[in-house]
């Protein structure tokens, strides 16, 4: 009967008796060479034929040693219910096959009786075949297995880093200790969403029961959102994108201000975006805040990591939530209009147009609003909900944006700030001089085919609907209503996007995963 073995050390006298079919074995060889080998086999399954040489060759390089039941001398000692599991039985045995490298070693055989225990055994087999990363360290260049061992070692380290990410998330965010919340957290990642958007996904969950502020959220937001950056790198979907052990130990979130660690450009870029998002989340914007936000957005544009058109077409599809606009802000307080309209959320959605030869995207602007009661609207933000939707198509082409007013007279939008080289952020980005122009993605909107629709939860006459539409347009950046005023995109990554309007104003967006929200 084919069996497998796995484990750690100690040679003992040979016990006798109790030969019965088992399903898992753990070996403890007292030898310098290390083994980690596992397999599973049901007790009720008939014994399979021994593996042939062809079968072994087809299986490829695999650190699993196969045994027959006759290769063991099983002891008469048995343990039932390991760690409270009554569906497992543990036996001791000794390898008595003289040709085996484990000859004379004491092993542990585990019989799995229930289907749940067998599933655990299969999972243990899948993980156990990987082994430990240190077991695959081999510096011998003549060894043909070095390349495959290195790849396997990288896989194991990446798996361990992802596990460390889950542990870190539970340690910092106590809400994830709740099984239902943690299941939503895992579901968000399993659906292929980028872990860099975790903050926006978890923010409603973390804020609903913490009126004074969530402690875990504050910890991860410290040092320009370094905690969220480390969490995103640990939980990266692709294993080759996960952070290494050395880089994780040198990350600013773990080192803090006490150790002087030079941040990478990616960390600086993340810090700029996180700081801009935190400032944009404030309700009231003073002149000082607005200047800082404009400065951070311009720095992000200079450090854009995905300036090519191919990267824009890859990252652009999806739903983006408008956070901030550097243009003019018009609110309700001083004007006292009728009707009182409160803008809730403004989204910009890019989708690939079906059956299009050229890279044409469908562009939709969704503006949610509420018509509040006129008497107590400063204190009562409830009201009739409505939505304004504008749909058109756009083509993305290469373009440039000029940093000086003298250059590029054909460009209608320019970065006018020249404060990049000074201050903390300029030094961290290691910029020696301001570039004369920056590559962008020009957004060419089709002005001939535009669909505008407005829906409301209550019945409005023509005059009231016109007044509501006019108030929505007054409070919304003009680029969100007239999409042809969007000139180009100057920054994009998996989390944030910056678009420039025809008047030079910048619109900061964050990727929205509301469809995955609880």
XYZ file of C-alpha atoms in Angstrom:
518
model
C 0.000 0.000 0.000
C 1.484 3.333 -1.079
C 2.170 5.701 1.780
C 4.176 8.806 2.433
C 6.168 10.299 5.209
C 7.260 13.662 6.589
C 9.220 15.301 9.387
C 11.893 15.808 12.009
C 14.231 13.542 14.147
C 15.054 10.722 16.614
C 15.971 7.114 16.351
C 14.162 4.713 18.721
C 13.984 0.922 19.269
C 11.774 -0.951 16.860
C 8.245 -1.612 18.240
C 6.102 -4.437 16.959
C 2.604 -5.285 15.799
C -0.677 -3.691 14.677
C -0.326 -3.650 10.887
C -3.330 -1.703 9.566
C -3.899 0.682 6.630
C -3.163 4.305 7.485
C -3.362 7.576 5.579
C -0.568 9.878 6.695
C 2.940 9.559 8.029
C 5.373 11.920 9.715
C 9.023 10.916 9.840
C 11.623 12.050 12.356
C 15.029 10.944 10.994
C 18.084 11.441 13.166
C 20.267 12.559 10.278
C 21.882 15.800 9.115
C 19.827 15.839 5.919
C 16.368 17.325 6.287
C 13.150 15.928 4.917
C 9.616 17.226 4.718
C 7.440 14.710 2.981
C 3.730 14.103 3.129
C 0.902 12.183 1.502
C -2.599 11.049 2.275
C -4.458 7.759 1.830
C -7.878 6.602 2.943
C -8.102 3.532 5.185
C -11.003 2.138 3.179
C -9.286 2.590 -0.208
C -7.737 -0.536 -1.766
C -3.980 -0.526 -1.998
C -2.749 1.054 -5.240
C -0.045 -0.509 -7.335
C 3.513 0.539 -6.504
C 4.789 3.522 -8.430
C 6.773 2.592 -11.498
C 9.811 4.318 -12.806
C 7.778 5.926 -15.594
C 5.259 7.208 -13.098
C 7.993 8.752 -11.015
C 9.493 10.395 -14.060
C 6.133 11.793 -15.062
C 5.630 13.213 -11.605
C 8.758 15.311 -11.998
C 10.944 16.498 -9.134
C 8.876 16.127 -5.972
C 10.227 15.848 -2.383
C 7.890 12.934 -1.509
C 9.135 9.422 -0.669
C 6.580 6.663 -1.252
C 6.288 3.651 1.065
C 4.376 0.406 1.203
C 2.744 -0.734 4.415
C 5.242 -3.609 4.548
C 8.026 -1.039 4.924
C 6.873 -0.231 8.494
C 6.877 -2.034 11.805
C 3.862 -0.530 13.571
C 3.870 -0.253 17.364
C 0.952 -1.239 19.552
C 0.635 2.244 21.009
C -2.129 4.519 19.679
C -3.339 8.035 20.460
C -6.884 9.150 19.629
C -8.144 12.722 19.370
C -5.010 14.757 18.759
C -5.761 18.394 19.703
C -9.388 17.467 20.317
C -9.854 15.838 16.900
C -11.588 12.522 17.363
C -11.418 11.741 13.641
C -7.647 11.137 13.749
C -5.677 8.211 15.171
C -1.913 8.401 15.731
C 0.434 5.368 15.629
C 4.170 4.945 16.061
C 6.146 2.903 13.549
C 9.703 2.209 12.431
C 10.966 2.138 8.856
C 12.361 -1.350 8.246
C 13.190 -1.106 4.543
C 17.026 -1.348 4.361
C 17.115 0.445 1.002
C 15.347 3.533 2.378
C 17.257 6.597 3.527
C 14.960 6.629 6.555
C 15.829 3.072 7.583
C 15.603 2.632 11.363
C 13.880 5.998 11.879
C 10.842 6.301 14.097
C 7.841 7.730 12.268
C 4.335 8.816 13.194
C 1.443 7.427 11.146
C -1.849 9.292 11.198
C -5.141 7.665 10.228
C -7.791 10.097 9.007
C -11.308 8.706 9.286
C -13.775 11.494 8.455
C -14.052 13.357 5.148
C -13.137 16.610 6.881
C -9.947 15.052 8.245
C -9.072 13.766 4.774
C -9.488 17.276 3.375
C -7.104 18.524 6.055
C -4.678 15.819 5.029
C -4.836 16.838 1.372
C -4.199 20.477 2.269
C -1.294 19.433 4.459
C 0.076 17.425 1.547
C -0.119 20.424 -0.793
C 1.679 22.675 1.687
C 4.037 19.958 2.887
C 5.350 19.274 -0.617
C 6.677 22.833 -0.625
C 8.660 22.144 2.542
C 10.751 24.771 4.291
C 12.562 27.477 2.358
C 15.848 26.756 4.148
C 15.757 23.131 2.970
C 16.164 24.238 -0.648
C 19.251 26.395 -0.239
C 21.949 24.975 -2.495
C 24.926 26.916 -3.804
C 26.303 24.133 -5.968
C 26.141 25.459 -9.569
C 26.537 21.947 -10.957
C 23.294 20.830 -9.340
C 20.543 20.677 -11.978
C 17.821 21.095 -9.336
C 19.073 24.498 -8.163
C 16.792 26.492 -10.497
C 13.647 24.568 -9.557
C 14.553 24.708 -5.879
C 15.019 28.467 -6.051
C 11.619 28.894 -7.663
C 10.025 26.690 -5.019
C 11.835 28.638 -2.320
C 10.467 31.924 -3.684
C 6.951 30.470 -3.684
C 7.261 29.416 -0.060
C 8.594 32.792 1.041
C 5.791 34.570 -0.849
C 3.237 32.295 0.832
C 4.718 33.075 4.250
C 4.653 36.814 3.562
C 0.966 36.633 2.639
C 0.278 34.790 5.904
C 2.201 37.522 7.736
C -0.065 40.060 6.041
C -3.205 38.367 7.349
C -1.687 38.176 10.837
C -0.743 41.859 10.726
C -4.243 42.857 9.591
C -5.841 40.967 12.490
C -3.364 42.349 15.018
C -3.947 45.975 14.034
C -7.635 45.915 13.079
C -9.602 44.211 15.817
C -12.769 44.304 13.691
C -11.245 41.523 11.588
C -11.401 39.196 14.590
C -15.106 38.942 13.854
C -15.553 35.979 11.534
C -18.112 37.665 9.242
C -15.977 40.782 8.813
C -12.865 38.719 8.152
C -14.767 36.709 5.563
C -15.628 39.948 3.726
C -11.970 40.943 3.981
C -10.837 37.660 2.390
C -13.603 37.804 -0.202
C -12.390 41.253 -1.275
C -8.918 39.835 -1.936
C -10.119 36.579 -3.499
C -12.141 38.506 -6.091
C -8.911 39.911 -7.489
C -9.238 43.428 -6.057
C -5.944 45.225 -5.548
C -4.853 45.233 -1.870
C -3.784 48.880 -2.248
C -7.514 49.736 -2.174
C -8.047 48.066 1.212
C -8.348 51.354 3.097
C -11.211 52.586 0.932
C -12.925 49.196 1.240
C -12.541 48.905 5.029
C -13.203 52.568 5.876
C -17.014 52.190 6.188
C -16.553 49.093 8.394
C -13.921 50.694 10.620
C -15.829 53.956 11.047
C -19.342 52.715 11.751
C -18.761 51.856 15.443
C -15.964 54.329 16.209
C -17.300 57.892 16.460
C -14.066 59.077 18.111
C -11.813 57.383 15.542
C -10.648 53.829 15.004
C -7.316 53.053 16.696
C -6.222 50.533 14.065
C -7.092 52.969 11.268
C -5.030 55.672 12.966
C -2.057 53.320 13.336
C -2.055 52.386 9.660
C -2.550 56.030 8.619
C 0.526 57.194 10.534
C 3.711 58.162 8.679
C 1.792 59.008 5.498
C -0.113 55.744 5.327
C 2.961 53.519 5.609
C 0.962 50.779 7.356
C -1.464 50.431 4.456
C 1.483 50.309 2.058
C 3.137 47.449 3.957
C -0.181 45.595 4.219
C -0.766 45.955 0.470
C 2.738 44.644 -0.301
C 2.296 41.647 2.006
C -1.102 40.747 0.526
C -0.249 41.369 -3.148
C -2.237 39.075 -5.424
C 0.768 37.998 -7.505
C 3.476 36.259 -5.526
C 6.299 37.978 -7.416
C 4.898 41.373 -6.395
C 5.007 40.680 -2.659
C 7.606 42.350 -0.506
C 10.674 40.382 0.555
C 11.584 39.652 4.180
C 14.510 42.094 4.182
C 12.508 44.915 2.608
C 9.634 44.305 5.029
C 11.959 44.650 8.021
C 13.283 47.910 6.548
C 9.826 49.306 5.785
C 9.082 52.755 7.302
C 6.031 51.385 9.128
C 8.203 49.008 11.174
C 11.252 51.251 11.433
C 9.387 54.464 12.229
C 11.152 57.801 12.726
C 13.771 56.352 15.113
C 15.759 54.652 12.331
C 16.814 56.684 9.348
C 15.761 54.531 6.435
C 15.865 56.175 3.018
C 12.402 55.618 1.516
C 12.110 54.308 -2.000
C 10.374 56.296 -4.721
C 7.386 53.947 -4.453
C 7.051 54.693 -0.733
C 7.346 58.436 -1.409
C 4.704 58.172 -4.115
C 2.423 56.253 -1.759
C 2.945 58.831 0.993
C 2.031 61.694 -1.325
C -1.186 59.994 -2.404
C -2.161 58.990 1.134
C -1.572 62.508 2.453
C -3.654 64.004 -0.355
C -6.473 61.539 0.387
C -6.398 62.359 4.113
C -6.563 66.108 3.398
C -9.368 65.614 0.875
C -11.445 63.734 3.447
C -11.801 66.928 5.535
C -15.114 68.684 5.003
C -13.917 72.314 5.102
C -10.911 73.396 3.032
C -8.890 76.427 4.099
C -6.498 78.283 1.828
C -3.506 76.550 3.399
C -5.060 73.106 2.877
C -5.911 73.870 -0.729
C -2.349 74.968 -1.463
C -0.935 71.799 0.112
C -3.327 69.597 -1.839
C -2.427 71.277 -5.129
C 1.279 70.853 -4.281
C 0.894 67.135 -3.477
C -1.099 66.500 -6.652
C 1.545 68.193 -8.779
C 4.281 66.147 -7.131
C 2.312 62.980 -7.867
C 2.084 64.002 -11.527
C 5.858 64.397 -11.722
C 6.336 60.928 -10.161
C 3.719 59.182 -12.295
C 4.845 55.516 -12.586
C 2.471 54.605 -15.438
C 2.825 57.331 -18.034
C 2.536 55.171 -21.158
C -0.754 54.814 -22.985
C -0.652 51.018 -22.555
C -0.555 51.396 -18.769
C -3.447 53.842 -18.841
C -5.556 51.457 -20.899
C -4.704 48.660 -18.456
C -5.448 50.576 -15.231
C -8.189 52.944 -16.345
C -11.194 50.564 -16.596
C -13.188 50.590 -13.378
C -15.162 52.918 -11.146
C -13.463 55.997 -9.695
C -14.810 58.201 -6.916
C -14.091 61.950 -7.051
C -12.310 63.120 -3.884
C -11.195 66.630 -4.674
C -11.000 69.285 -7.370
C -8.491 72.130 -7.340
C -10.996 74.351 -9.098
C -13.616 76.572 -7.491
C -15.770 75.101 -4.702
C -19.375 76.299 -4.421
C -21.434 75.139 -1.448
C -24.812 75.788 0.142
C -23.995 77.825 3.242
C -23.656 81.338 1.836
C -26.002 81.095 -1.154
C -29.102 79.546 0.498
C -30.529 78.280 -2.821
C -33.917 76.721 -3.391
C -34.055 73.767 -3.583
C -31.400 72.661 -1.091
C -29.383 69.950 -2.863
C -26.677 67.926 -1.110
C -24.105 66.171 -3.340
C -23.341 62.718 -1.911
C -20.897 60.989 -4.312
C -19.588 61.595 -7.804
C -18.238 58.648 -9.785
C -16.462 58.366 -13.104
C -16.621 54.936 -14.739
C -14.437 53.763 -17.610
C -15.392 50.572 -19.417
C -14.061 48.924 -22.534
C -16.468 49.382 -25.416
C -17.564 46.026 -26.884
C -16.378 45.105 -30.369
C -14.183 48.174 -30.778
C -11.087 47.936 -32.977
C -9.472 51.103 -31.638
C -8.949 51.602 -27.882
C -12.310 53.298 -27.280
C -13.700 53.441 -23.747
C -17.209 54.079 -22.536
C -17.175 57.009 -20.097
C -19.981 57.513 -17.555
C -20.336 60.200 -14.896
C -22.720 59.365 -12.021
C -23.554 62.138 -9.554
C -25.651 61.208 -6.531
C -27.586 63.903 -4.680
C -30.286 64.502 -2.075
C -33.065 67.110 -2.083
C -33.159 68.127 1.591
C -36.042 69.741 3.506
C -35.760 73.523 3.424
C -36.529 74.162 7.092
C -33.916 72.104 8.967
C -31.399 71.227 6.254
C -28.233 72.233 8.206
C -29.017 69.544 10.801
C -31.066 67.075 8.775
C -29.226 65.734 5.741
C -31.923 63.205 4.877
C -34.127 63.769 1.874
C -35.170 62.504 -1.502
C -32.327 60.772 -3.311
C -31.581 61.265 -6.987
C -28.940 60.570 -9.596
C -27.584 62.433 -12.603
C -25.884 60.282 -15.260
C -23.896 61.405 -18.315
C -22.594 58.782 -20.753
C -20.335 59.168 -23.765
C -17.282 57.523 -25.346
C -13.619 58.529 -25.279
C -10.378 57.576 -26.990
C -7.041 57.513 -25.113
C -4.004 58.777 -27.032
C -0.466 59.856 -26.026
C 0.019 63.488 -25.048
C 2.214 65.872 -23.063
C 1.682 68.536 -20.450
C 4.133 71.421 -20.093
C 5.395 72.772 -16.802
C 6.220 76.274 -18.087
C 3.812 78.742 -19.594
C 6.264 79.619 -22.376
C 6.509 76.036 -23.646
C 3.855 74.114 -25.482
C 1.464 76.919 -26.348
C -0.951 74.402 -27.797
C -1.485 72.764 -24.425
C -4.465 74.185 -22.547
C -3.471 72.734 -19.147
C -0.111 73.257 -17.457
C 1.551 72.521 -14.138
C 2.558 75.959 -12.916
C 4.143 75.102 -9.553
C 7.946 75.225 -9.351
C 8.317 74.189 -5.707
C 9.262 70.588 -6.381
C 12.968 70.728 -5.637
C 12.708 72.109 -2.103
C 11.200 70.750 1.068
C 10.931 67.262 2.472
C 9.068 65.638 -0.424
C 11.338 67.061 -3.107
C 14.443 65.756 -1.341
C 12.877 62.340 -0.777
C 12.017 62.072 -4.474
C 15.650 62.972 -5.351
C 14.671 65.332 -8.171
C 17.557 67.464 -9.419
C 15.583 69.615 -11.827
C 12.009 70.130 -12.898
C 11.225 68.485 -16.266
C 10.077 70.796 -19.050
C 7.160 68.521 -19.924
C 5.503 65.358 -18.702
C 3.914 62.505 -20.685
C 0.151 62.236 -20.293
C -2.814 60.308 -21.659
C -5.006 62.592 -23.750
C -8.732 61.972 -23.311
C -10.588 62.651 -26.577
C -14.292 62.674 -25.766
C -16.894 62.165 -28.474
C -19.097 65.268 -28.212
C -21.632 64.040 -30.774
C -22.985 61.106 -28.760
C -23.809 62.179 -25.218
C -26.619 60.672 -23.154
C -27.859 62.670 -20.124
C -30.466 61.309 -17.718
C -31.678 62.301 -14.263
C -33.750 60.211 -11.870
C -35.326 61.196 -8.553
C -37.212 59.381 -5.821
C -40.078 61.865 -5.885
C -42.182 63.377 -8.651
C -40.932 66.773 -9.821
C -42.505 69.167 -12.240
C -40.502 70.646 -15.096
C -39.517 73.816 -13.226
C -38.433 71.964 -10.059
C -36.436 69.434 -12.082
C -34.705 72.291 -13.922
C -33.820 73.981 -10.624
C -32.453 70.734 -9.172
C -30.344 70.108 -12.288
C -28.986 73.648 -12.171
C -28.041 73.308 -8.487
C -26.284 69.982 -9.111
C -24.280 71.583 -11.927
C -23.396 74.550 -9.700
C -21.927 72.393 -6.925
C -20.220 69.858 -9.201
C -16.932 70.455 -11.058
C -17.801 71.327 -14.671
C -15.667 68.414 -15.920
C -18.056 65.943 -14.259
C -21.051 67.298 -16.193
C -19.438 68.328 -19.474
C -17.051 65.410 -20.013
C -15.518 67.067 -23.077
C -13.752 69.473 -20.670
C -11.523 66.623 -19.463
C -8.284 67.150 -21.392
C -5.816 64.543 -20.163
C -4.785 62.149 -17.409
C -1.562 62.998 -15.576
C -1.315 60.303 -12.887
C -2.650 56.787 -12.411
C -1.879 53.706 -10.344
C -3.954 50.875 -8.936
C -5.438 53.217 -6.296
C -5.420 56.894 -7.397
C -5.955 58.876 -10.592
C -5.522 62.557 -11.510
C -7.262 64.141 -14.508
C -6.747 67.682 -15.790
C -9.527 69.916 -17.101
C -9.515 72.474 -19.883
C -9.101 75.311 -17.354
C -6.070 73.632 -15.728
C -7.870 72.328 -12.626
C -6.917 68.871 -11.345
C -9.446 66.219 -10.296
C -8.265 63.630 -7.770
C -10.017 60.240 -7.911
C -9.722 57.107 -5.783
C -10.672 53.684 -7.119
C -14.041 52.590 -5.800
C -14.919 48.989 -4.937
C -18.457 49.663 -3.840
C -19.669 46.568 -5.662
C -17.547 44.570 -3.205
C -18.555 46.530 -0.170
C -20.660 44.831 2.494
